[in-house]
XYZ file of C-alpha atoms in Angstrom:
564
model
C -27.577 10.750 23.953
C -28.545 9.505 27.281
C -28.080 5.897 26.422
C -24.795 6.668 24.711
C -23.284 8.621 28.119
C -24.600 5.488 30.354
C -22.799 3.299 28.012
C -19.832 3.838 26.339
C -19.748 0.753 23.952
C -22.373 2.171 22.495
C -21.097 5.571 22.058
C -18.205 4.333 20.132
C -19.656 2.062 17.236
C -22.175 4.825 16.831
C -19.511 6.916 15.935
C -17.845 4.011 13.508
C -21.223 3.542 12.114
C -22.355 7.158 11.187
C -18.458 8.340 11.005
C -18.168 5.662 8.020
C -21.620 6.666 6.673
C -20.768 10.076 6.630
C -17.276 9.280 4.904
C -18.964 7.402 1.875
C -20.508 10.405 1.128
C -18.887 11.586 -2.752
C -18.670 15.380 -3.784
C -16.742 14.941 -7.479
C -13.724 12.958 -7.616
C -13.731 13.541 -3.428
C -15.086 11.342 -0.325
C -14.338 11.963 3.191
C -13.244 8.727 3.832
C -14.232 6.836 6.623
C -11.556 7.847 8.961
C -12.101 12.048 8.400
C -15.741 10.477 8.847
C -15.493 9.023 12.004
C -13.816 12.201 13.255
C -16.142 14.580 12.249
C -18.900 12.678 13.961
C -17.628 12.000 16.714
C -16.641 15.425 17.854
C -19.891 16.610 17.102
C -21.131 13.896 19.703
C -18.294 14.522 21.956
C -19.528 18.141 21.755
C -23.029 17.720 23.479
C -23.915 17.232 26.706
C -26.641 14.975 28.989
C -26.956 16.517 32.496
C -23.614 19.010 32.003
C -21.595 15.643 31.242
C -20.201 15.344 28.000
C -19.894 11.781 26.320
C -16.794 10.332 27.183
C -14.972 6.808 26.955
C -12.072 6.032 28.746
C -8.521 7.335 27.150
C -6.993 3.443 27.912
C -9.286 2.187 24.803
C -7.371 5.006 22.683
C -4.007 3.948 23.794
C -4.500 0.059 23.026
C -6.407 1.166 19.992
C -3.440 3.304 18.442
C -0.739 0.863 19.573
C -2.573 -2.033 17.784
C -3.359 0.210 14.693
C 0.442 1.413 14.158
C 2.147 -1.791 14.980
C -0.151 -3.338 12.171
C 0.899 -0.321 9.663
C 4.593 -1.190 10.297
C 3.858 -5.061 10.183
C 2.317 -4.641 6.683
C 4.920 -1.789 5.248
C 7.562 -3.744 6.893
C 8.907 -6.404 4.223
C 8.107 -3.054 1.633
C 9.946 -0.501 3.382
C 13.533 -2.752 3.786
C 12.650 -3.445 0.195
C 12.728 -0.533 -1.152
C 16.201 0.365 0.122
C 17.885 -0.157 -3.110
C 18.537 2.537 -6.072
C 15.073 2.947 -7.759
C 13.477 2.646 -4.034
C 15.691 5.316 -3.085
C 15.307 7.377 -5.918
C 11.469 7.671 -4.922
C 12.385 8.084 -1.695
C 13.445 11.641 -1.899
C 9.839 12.296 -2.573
C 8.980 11.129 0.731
C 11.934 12.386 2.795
C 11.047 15.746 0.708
C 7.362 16.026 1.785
C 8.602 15.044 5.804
C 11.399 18.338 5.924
C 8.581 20.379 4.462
C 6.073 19.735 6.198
C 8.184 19.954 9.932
C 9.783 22.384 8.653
C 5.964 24.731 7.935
C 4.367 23.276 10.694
C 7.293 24.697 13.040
C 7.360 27.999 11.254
C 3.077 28.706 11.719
C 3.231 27.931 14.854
C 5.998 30.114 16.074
C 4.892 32.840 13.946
C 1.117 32.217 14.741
C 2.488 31.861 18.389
C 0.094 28.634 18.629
C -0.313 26.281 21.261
C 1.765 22.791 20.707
C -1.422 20.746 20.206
C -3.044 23.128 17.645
C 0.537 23.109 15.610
C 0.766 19.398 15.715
C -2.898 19.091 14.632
C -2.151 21.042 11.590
C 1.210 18.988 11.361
C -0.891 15.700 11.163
C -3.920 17.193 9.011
C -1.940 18.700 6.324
C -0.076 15.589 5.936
C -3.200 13.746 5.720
C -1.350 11.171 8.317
C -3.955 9.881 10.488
C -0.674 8.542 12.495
C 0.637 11.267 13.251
C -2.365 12.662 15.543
C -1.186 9.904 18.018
C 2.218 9.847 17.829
C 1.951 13.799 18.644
C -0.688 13.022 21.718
C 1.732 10.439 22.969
C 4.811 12.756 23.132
C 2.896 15.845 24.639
C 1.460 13.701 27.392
C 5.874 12.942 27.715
C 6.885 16.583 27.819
C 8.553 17.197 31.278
C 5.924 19.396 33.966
C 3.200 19.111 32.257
C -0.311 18.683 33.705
C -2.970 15.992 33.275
C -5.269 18.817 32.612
C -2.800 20.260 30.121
C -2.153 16.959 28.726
C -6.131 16.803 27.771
C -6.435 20.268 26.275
C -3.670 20.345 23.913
C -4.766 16.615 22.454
C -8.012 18.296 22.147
C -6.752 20.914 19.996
C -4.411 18.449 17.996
C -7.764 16.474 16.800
C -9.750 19.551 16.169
C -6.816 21.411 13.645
C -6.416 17.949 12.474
C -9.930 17.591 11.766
C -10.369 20.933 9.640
C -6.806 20.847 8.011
C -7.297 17.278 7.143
C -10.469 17.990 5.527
C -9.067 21.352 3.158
C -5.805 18.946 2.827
C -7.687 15.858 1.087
C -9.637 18.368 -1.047
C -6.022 20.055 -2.025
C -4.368 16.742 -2.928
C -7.319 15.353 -4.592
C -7.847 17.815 -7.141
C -3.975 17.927 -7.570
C -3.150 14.301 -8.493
C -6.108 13.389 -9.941
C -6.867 16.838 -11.994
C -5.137 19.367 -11.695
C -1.405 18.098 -12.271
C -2.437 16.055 -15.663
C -3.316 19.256 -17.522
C 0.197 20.875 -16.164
C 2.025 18.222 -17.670
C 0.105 18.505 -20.506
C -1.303 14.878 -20.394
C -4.416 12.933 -20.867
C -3.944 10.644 -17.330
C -6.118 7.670 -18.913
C -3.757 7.764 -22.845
C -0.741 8.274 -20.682
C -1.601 5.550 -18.556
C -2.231 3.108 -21.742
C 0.638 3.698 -23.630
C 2.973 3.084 -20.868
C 1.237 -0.243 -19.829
C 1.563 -0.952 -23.187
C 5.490 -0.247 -23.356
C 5.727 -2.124 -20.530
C 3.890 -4.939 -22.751
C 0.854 -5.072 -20.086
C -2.463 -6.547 -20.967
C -5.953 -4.699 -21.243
C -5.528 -2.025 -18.737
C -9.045 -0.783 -19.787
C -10.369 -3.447 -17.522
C -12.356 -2.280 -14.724
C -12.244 -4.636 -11.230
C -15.354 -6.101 -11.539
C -14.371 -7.092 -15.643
C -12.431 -9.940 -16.989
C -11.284 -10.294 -20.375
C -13.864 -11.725 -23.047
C -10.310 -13.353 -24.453
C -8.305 -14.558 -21.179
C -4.350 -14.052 -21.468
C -3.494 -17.335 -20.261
C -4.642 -20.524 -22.348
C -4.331 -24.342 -23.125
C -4.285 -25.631 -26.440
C -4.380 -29.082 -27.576
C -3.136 -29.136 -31.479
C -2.280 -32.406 -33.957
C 0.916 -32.455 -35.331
C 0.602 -32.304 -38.932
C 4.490 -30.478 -39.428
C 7.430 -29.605 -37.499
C 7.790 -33.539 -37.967
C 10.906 -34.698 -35.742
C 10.984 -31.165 -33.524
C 11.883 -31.389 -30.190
C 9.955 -30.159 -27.202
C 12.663 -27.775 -25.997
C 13.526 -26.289 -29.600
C 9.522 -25.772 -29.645
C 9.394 -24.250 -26.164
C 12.530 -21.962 -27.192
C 10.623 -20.739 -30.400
C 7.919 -19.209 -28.176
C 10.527 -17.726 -25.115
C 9.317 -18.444 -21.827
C 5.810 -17.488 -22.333
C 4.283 -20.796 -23.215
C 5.361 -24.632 -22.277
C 3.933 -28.226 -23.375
C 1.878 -29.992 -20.397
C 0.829 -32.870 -22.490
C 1.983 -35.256 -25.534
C -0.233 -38.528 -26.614
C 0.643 -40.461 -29.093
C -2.164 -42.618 -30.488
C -3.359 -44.222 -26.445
C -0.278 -43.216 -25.216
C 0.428 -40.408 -23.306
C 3.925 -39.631 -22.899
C 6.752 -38.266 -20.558
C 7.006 -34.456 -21.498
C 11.096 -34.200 -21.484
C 12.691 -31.416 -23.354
C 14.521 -33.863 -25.977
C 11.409 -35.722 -27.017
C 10.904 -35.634 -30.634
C 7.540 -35.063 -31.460
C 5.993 -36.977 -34.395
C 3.136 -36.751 -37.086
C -0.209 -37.566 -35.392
C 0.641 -36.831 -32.106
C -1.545 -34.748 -29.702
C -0.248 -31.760 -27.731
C -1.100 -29.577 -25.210
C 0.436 -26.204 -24.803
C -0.330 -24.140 -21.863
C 0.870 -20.313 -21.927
C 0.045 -17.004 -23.025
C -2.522 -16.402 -25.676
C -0.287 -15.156 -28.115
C 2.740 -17.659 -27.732
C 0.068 -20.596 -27.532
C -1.318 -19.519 -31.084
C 2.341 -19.294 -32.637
C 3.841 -22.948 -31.351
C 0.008 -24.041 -33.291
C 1.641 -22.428 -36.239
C 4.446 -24.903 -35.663
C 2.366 -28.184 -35.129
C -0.663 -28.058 -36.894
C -4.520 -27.636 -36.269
C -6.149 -26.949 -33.002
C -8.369 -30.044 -31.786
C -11.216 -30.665 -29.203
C -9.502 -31.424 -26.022
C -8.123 -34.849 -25.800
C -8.722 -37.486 -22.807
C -5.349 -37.781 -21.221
C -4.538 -34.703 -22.205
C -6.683 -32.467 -19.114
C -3.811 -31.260 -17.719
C -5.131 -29.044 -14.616
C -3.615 -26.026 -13.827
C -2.802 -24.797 -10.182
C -3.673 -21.354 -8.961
C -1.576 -20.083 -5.998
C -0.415 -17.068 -4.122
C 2.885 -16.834 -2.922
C 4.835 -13.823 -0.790
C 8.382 -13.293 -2.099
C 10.933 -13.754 0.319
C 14.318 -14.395 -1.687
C 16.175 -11.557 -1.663
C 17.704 -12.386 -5.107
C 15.060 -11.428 -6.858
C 14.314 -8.362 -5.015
C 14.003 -5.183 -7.101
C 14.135 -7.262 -10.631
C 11.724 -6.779 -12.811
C 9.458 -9.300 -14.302
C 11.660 -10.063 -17.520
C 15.119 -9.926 -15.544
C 14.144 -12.873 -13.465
C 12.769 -14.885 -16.705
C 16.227 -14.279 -17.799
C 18.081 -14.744 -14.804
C 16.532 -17.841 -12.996
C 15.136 -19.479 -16.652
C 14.370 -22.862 -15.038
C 11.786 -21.824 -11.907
C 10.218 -19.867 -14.435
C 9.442 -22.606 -16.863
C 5.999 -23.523 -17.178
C 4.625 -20.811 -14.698
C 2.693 -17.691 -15.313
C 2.146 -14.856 -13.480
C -1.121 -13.203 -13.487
C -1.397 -10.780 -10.802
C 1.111 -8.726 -8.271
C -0.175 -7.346 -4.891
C 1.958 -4.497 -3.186
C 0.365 -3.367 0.467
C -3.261 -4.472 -0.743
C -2.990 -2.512 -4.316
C -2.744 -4.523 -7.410
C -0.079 -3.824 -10.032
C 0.490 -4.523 -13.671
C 1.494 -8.142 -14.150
C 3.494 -6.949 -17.126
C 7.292 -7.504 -17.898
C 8.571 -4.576 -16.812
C 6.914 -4.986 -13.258
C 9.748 -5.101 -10.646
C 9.284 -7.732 -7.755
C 9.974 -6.998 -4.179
C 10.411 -8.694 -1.157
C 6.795 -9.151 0.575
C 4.932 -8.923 -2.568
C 1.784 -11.074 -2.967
C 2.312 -12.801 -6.385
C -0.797 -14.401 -8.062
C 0.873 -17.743 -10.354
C -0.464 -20.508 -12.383
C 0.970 -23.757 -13.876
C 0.885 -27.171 -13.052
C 1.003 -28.120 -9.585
C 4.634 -29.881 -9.582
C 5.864 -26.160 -11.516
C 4.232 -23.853 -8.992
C 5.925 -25.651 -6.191
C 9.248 -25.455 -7.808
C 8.401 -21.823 -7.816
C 7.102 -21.589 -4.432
C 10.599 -23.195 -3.635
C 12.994 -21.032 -5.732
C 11.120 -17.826 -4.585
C 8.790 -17.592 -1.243
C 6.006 -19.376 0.315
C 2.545 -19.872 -0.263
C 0.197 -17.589 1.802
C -1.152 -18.671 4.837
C -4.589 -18.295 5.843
C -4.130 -19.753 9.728
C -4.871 -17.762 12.822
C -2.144 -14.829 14.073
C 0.100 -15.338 16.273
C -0.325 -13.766 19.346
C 2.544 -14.237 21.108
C 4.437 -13.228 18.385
C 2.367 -10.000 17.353
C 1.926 -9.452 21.561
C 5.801 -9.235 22.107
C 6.393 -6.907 18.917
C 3.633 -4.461 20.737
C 5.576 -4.989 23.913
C 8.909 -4.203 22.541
C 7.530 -0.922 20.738
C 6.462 0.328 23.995
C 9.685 0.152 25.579
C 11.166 1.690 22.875
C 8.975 4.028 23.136
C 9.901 5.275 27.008
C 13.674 5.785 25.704
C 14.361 9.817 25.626
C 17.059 11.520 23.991
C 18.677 15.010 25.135
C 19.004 16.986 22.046
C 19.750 20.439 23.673
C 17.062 21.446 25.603
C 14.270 19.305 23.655
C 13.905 15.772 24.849
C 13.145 13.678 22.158
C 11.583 10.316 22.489
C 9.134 8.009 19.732
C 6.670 7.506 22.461
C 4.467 4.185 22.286
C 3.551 5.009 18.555
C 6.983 5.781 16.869
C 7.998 2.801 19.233
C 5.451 0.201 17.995
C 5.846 1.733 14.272
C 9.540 0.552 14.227
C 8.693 -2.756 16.173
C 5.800 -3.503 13.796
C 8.549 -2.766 10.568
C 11.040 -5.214 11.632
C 8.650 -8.098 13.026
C 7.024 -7.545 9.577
C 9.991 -7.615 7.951
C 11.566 -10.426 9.741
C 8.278 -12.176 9.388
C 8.588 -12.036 5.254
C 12.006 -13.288 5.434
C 11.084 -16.253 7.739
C 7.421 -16.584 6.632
C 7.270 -19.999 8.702
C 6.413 -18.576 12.050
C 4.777 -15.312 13.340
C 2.281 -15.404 11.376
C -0.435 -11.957 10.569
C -1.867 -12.934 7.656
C -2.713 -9.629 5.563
C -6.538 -9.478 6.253
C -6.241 -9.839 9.894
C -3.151 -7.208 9.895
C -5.271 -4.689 7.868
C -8.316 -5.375 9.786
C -6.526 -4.747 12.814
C -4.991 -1.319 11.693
C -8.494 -0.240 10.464
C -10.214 -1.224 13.492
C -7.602 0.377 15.703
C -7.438 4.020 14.196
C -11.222 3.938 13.511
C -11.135 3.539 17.474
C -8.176 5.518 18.397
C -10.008 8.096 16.224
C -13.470 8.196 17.909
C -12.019 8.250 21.406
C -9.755 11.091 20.404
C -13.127 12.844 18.700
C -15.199 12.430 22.007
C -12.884 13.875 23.712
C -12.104 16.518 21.749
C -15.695 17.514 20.776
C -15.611 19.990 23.921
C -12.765 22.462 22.731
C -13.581 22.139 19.343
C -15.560 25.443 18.770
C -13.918 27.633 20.832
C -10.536 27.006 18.469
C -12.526 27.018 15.256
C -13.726 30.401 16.600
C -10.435 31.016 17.584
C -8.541 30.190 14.199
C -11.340 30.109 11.304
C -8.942 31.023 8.699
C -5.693 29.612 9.701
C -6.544 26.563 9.507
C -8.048 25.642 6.620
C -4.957 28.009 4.730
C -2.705 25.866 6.604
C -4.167 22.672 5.325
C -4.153 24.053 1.875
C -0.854 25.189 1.715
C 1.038 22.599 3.690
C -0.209 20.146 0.459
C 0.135 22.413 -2.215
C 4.122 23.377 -1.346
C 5.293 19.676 -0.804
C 2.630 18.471 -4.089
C 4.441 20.826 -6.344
C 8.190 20.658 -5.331
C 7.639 16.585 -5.813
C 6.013 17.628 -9.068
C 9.033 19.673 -9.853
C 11.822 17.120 -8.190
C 10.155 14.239 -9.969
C 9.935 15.736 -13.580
C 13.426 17.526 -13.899
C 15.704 15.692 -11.428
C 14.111 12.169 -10.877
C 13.126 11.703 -14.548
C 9.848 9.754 -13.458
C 7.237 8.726 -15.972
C 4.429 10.985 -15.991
C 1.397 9.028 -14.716
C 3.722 7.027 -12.321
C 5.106 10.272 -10.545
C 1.234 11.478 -10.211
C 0.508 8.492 -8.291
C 4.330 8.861 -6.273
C 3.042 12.121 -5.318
C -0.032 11.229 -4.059
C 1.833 8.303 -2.306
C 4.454 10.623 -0.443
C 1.038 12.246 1.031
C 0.090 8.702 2.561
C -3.618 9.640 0.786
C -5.831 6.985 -0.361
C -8.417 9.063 -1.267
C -5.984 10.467 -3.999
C -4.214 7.451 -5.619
C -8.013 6.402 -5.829
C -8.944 9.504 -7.546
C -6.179 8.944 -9.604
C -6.249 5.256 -11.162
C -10.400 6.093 -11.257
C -9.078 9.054 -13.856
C -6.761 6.910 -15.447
C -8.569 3.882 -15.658
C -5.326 2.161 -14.871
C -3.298 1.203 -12.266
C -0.223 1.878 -13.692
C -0.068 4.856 -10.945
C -0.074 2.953 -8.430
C 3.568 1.612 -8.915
C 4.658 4.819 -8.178
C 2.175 5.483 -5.514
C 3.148 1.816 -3.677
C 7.072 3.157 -3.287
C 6.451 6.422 -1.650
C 3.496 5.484 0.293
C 5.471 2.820 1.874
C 8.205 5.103 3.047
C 6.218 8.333 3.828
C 4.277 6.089 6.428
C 7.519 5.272 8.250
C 8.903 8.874 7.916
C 5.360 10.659 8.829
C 4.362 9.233 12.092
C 7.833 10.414 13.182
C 7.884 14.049 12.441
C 4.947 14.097 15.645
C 7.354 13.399 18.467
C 9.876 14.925 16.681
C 7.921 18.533 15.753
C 6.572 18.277 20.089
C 10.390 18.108 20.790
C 10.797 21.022 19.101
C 8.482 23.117 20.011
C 7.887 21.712 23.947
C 5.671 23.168 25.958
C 3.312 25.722 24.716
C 0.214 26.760 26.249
């Protein structure tokens, strides 16, 4: 403890080490998570003391910390949250704007009827939410609130990590059990059957398949077959037989290997390769004749890229729509994986596409770039751009510092509702103009990891002090509060989903869990399904509930002002 007081590096990544440890630990369907993890730790190293010093590391690590962690979590929702604006994105988003009034709206009422202290109300504000955000978006307002002392300033963000840390803990428990058990049997479904049959209406593949699996029969194939009928049929009438799901790479005829064009006329003897879909590859062999050993000429390779969508005229369609709509990009090119916010999707038909979404394609090289062209641009692995990413932090600050007069509340974002917004539209312009600014999406989520992990174990240390006296204080409150400020929102989305927004079963589950911001749930819940069919719902909601969340902190301090 000595070494950790003299030296305050060390006193943090001891509490990202152990905090992480400690949040891989599993109980059932539940784990901590290495953010609750980190917490817990470090308050309980905050709370001891070497000499009558507590451990302590200086608050201006916290404040880059957080404002490097929430402009990243705007950056990355950015391109998902403008692209959800549209009907269906809408739809879901009354899930989210739903759980935000609620959860103001209990977090006000306990703590004027509790007569709590701001810090303690926004802690259970943040903790019941299960929005790590939200912890400093509150801490930067009440160090705002006109009179108040440094002193002050320090106590109350003490209490807002400690009723964070306890509600946030009974919170994850509530949710977890809800999505990923409890809310199945109420809608009287088996999650994992469920699951299945709507991948399969939405003509999906296996969705058995774990993550570390791959098909023992892969969905995309080449074919080389000799034509022995269809004698005189043209390329294009062959490719229209099978839709757009396979194409012809390859034609020799005896030495000769010809120019694929659509009116070619293929004849007896000749040697084709199809590249498509398992399915539509075996039916145009139906049409030629009998599958041979591949044929020298014939190796047509096959380019695997991933692109980021940034045409907005495909944004919102599903899978099929654009096949139908843009038939010539299309041609020749198969999509074989979608990537929302880091969470895979279905690559199935049915799938809509967004702006900002990773898509995984294959084809030959000359039809993905015709793709690439039509569509987005090929991500980019190259270093961020700091001056870019450095003047969207700068520009969130400001923002932060404005204050509006609402009454007697003064209402500002502060430097993380500030840097939130900043982060959405940099990362939104940045998907639109994927050219320059560039964040690629490891460094961005790396970044927000690191940062709240750090913004987190500052905020612990600190608050390890005052901890027990307001568990001591509150031992029942809390917890209850956690509880109920996640069952209340869980079920009216239940309720809202099933009778107003008419959302599939398994997909609402995973909407629900998405309008909490958990991860820890929507895990839970495609581990239960053994699917990730939830996650399309999940992806919508959790995109807008982290905008909305992070703002109900400065907005629930405004309220409420100063109370001691």
């Amino acid at each position: 403890m000595k070494l950790m007081q003299e030296n305050a590096v060390l006193a943090l990544f001891a509490c990202l080490a152990l905090g992480y440890l400690v949040g891989k630990l599993r109980v059932g369907p539940i784990t901590l998570g290495g953010i609750c993890g980190v917490l817990i730790v470090s308050m309980v190293i905050g709370a001891q003391t070497v000499n009558g010093k507590h451990i302590t590391v200086n608050a201006d690590v916290k404040n880059v910390a957080f404002a490097l962690f929430i402009f990243s979590l705007g950056y990355i929702a950015g391109p998902g949250f403008v692209a959800n604006l549209n009907a269906k994105g809408l739809r879901f988003g009354v899930l989210s704007l739903m759980e935000m009034i609620v959860v103001l709206l209990m977090a006000t009422a306990i703590t004027k009827v509790a007569d709590l202290d701001t810090g303690t109300g926004a802690g259970i504000l943040a903790g019941s939410a299960t929005e790590s955000a939200v912890v400093g978006t509150a801490q930067d307002a009440i160090s705002k609130l006109p009179g108040i002392t440094p002193e002050q300033v320090q106590t109350l963000s003490a209490h807002v990590a400690t009723a964070y840390s306890v509600c946030y803990l009974f919170g994850l428990i509530s949710i977890v059990l809800l999505t990923s058990q409890i809310f199945p049997r109420l809608l009287r479904i088996d999650l994992a059957e469920a699951s299945r049959k709507l991948w399969e209406k939405m003509r999906g593949g296996n969705a058995t398949l774990d993550s570390d699996q791959e098909a023992a029969m892969p969905a995309l194939v080449g074919r080389t077959y000799q034509i022995t009928k269809g004698d005189g049929l043209t390329i294009q009438a062959l490719e229209e037989s099978v839709g757009v799901h396979a194409s012809v790479e390859g034609v020799k005829r005896g030495t000769k290997v010809l120019t694929v064009d659509p009116r070619l006329r293929l004849a007896l003897g000749d040697r084709v390769l199809v590249v498509g879909q398992r399915n539509a590859v075996m039916a145009a062999g139906r049409e030629l004749g009998p599958e041979t050993s591949a044929i020298p000429g014939l190796d047509s390779p096959l380019a695997q890229r991933e692109l980021v969508v940034t045409t907005k005229e495909i944004n919102g369609l599903s899978v099929n729509e654009i096949n139908r709509r843009f038939p010539e990009p299309n041609e020749g090119v198969y999509l074989t994986g979608v990537n929302r916010l880091g969470n895979d999707l279905p690559a199935t038909g049915e799938t809509e596409i967004h702006i900002g979404d990773t898509l995984n394609v294959v084809g030959t090289k000359s039809k993905v770039e015709r793709f690439q062209k039509a569509f987005g641009a090929k991500v980019r692995t190259e270093s961020a751009d700091w001056i870019y990413i450095g003047l969207g932090i700068c520009l969130g600050v400001l923002l932060g510092e404005v204050v509006v007069h609402l009454g007697s509340a003064n209402l500002t974002l502060g430097t993380g509702g500030g840097c939130l917004i900043s982060g959405l539209m940099f990362g939104w312009f940045r998907s639109t103009k994927p050219t320059f600014g560039a964040y690629p999406p490891v460094a961005a989520a790396t970044m927000k990891d690191l940062g709240l992990a750090v913004f987190i174990a500052v905020t612990g240390l600190s608050a390890g002090p005052d901890a027990g006296p307001l568990l001591k204080k509150y031992p029942l409150l809390l917890p209850l509060s956690g509880i109920a400020m996640v069952l209340i929102p869980a079920f009216l989305g239940l309720w809202i989903g099933r009778r107003f927004l008419k959302i599939e079963k398994p997909i609402l589950i995973g909407a629900i869990a998405g309008q909490q911001c958990s991860t820890p749930a929507i895990t839970a819940v495609t581990n239960t399904a053994q699917s990730s069919v939830p996650m399309i719902g999940y992806t919508i909601t959790y995109t807008l509930s982290n905008f909305l969340l992070p703002l109900t902190g400065p907005i629930f301090v405004g309220l409420i002002g100063l109370h001691l």
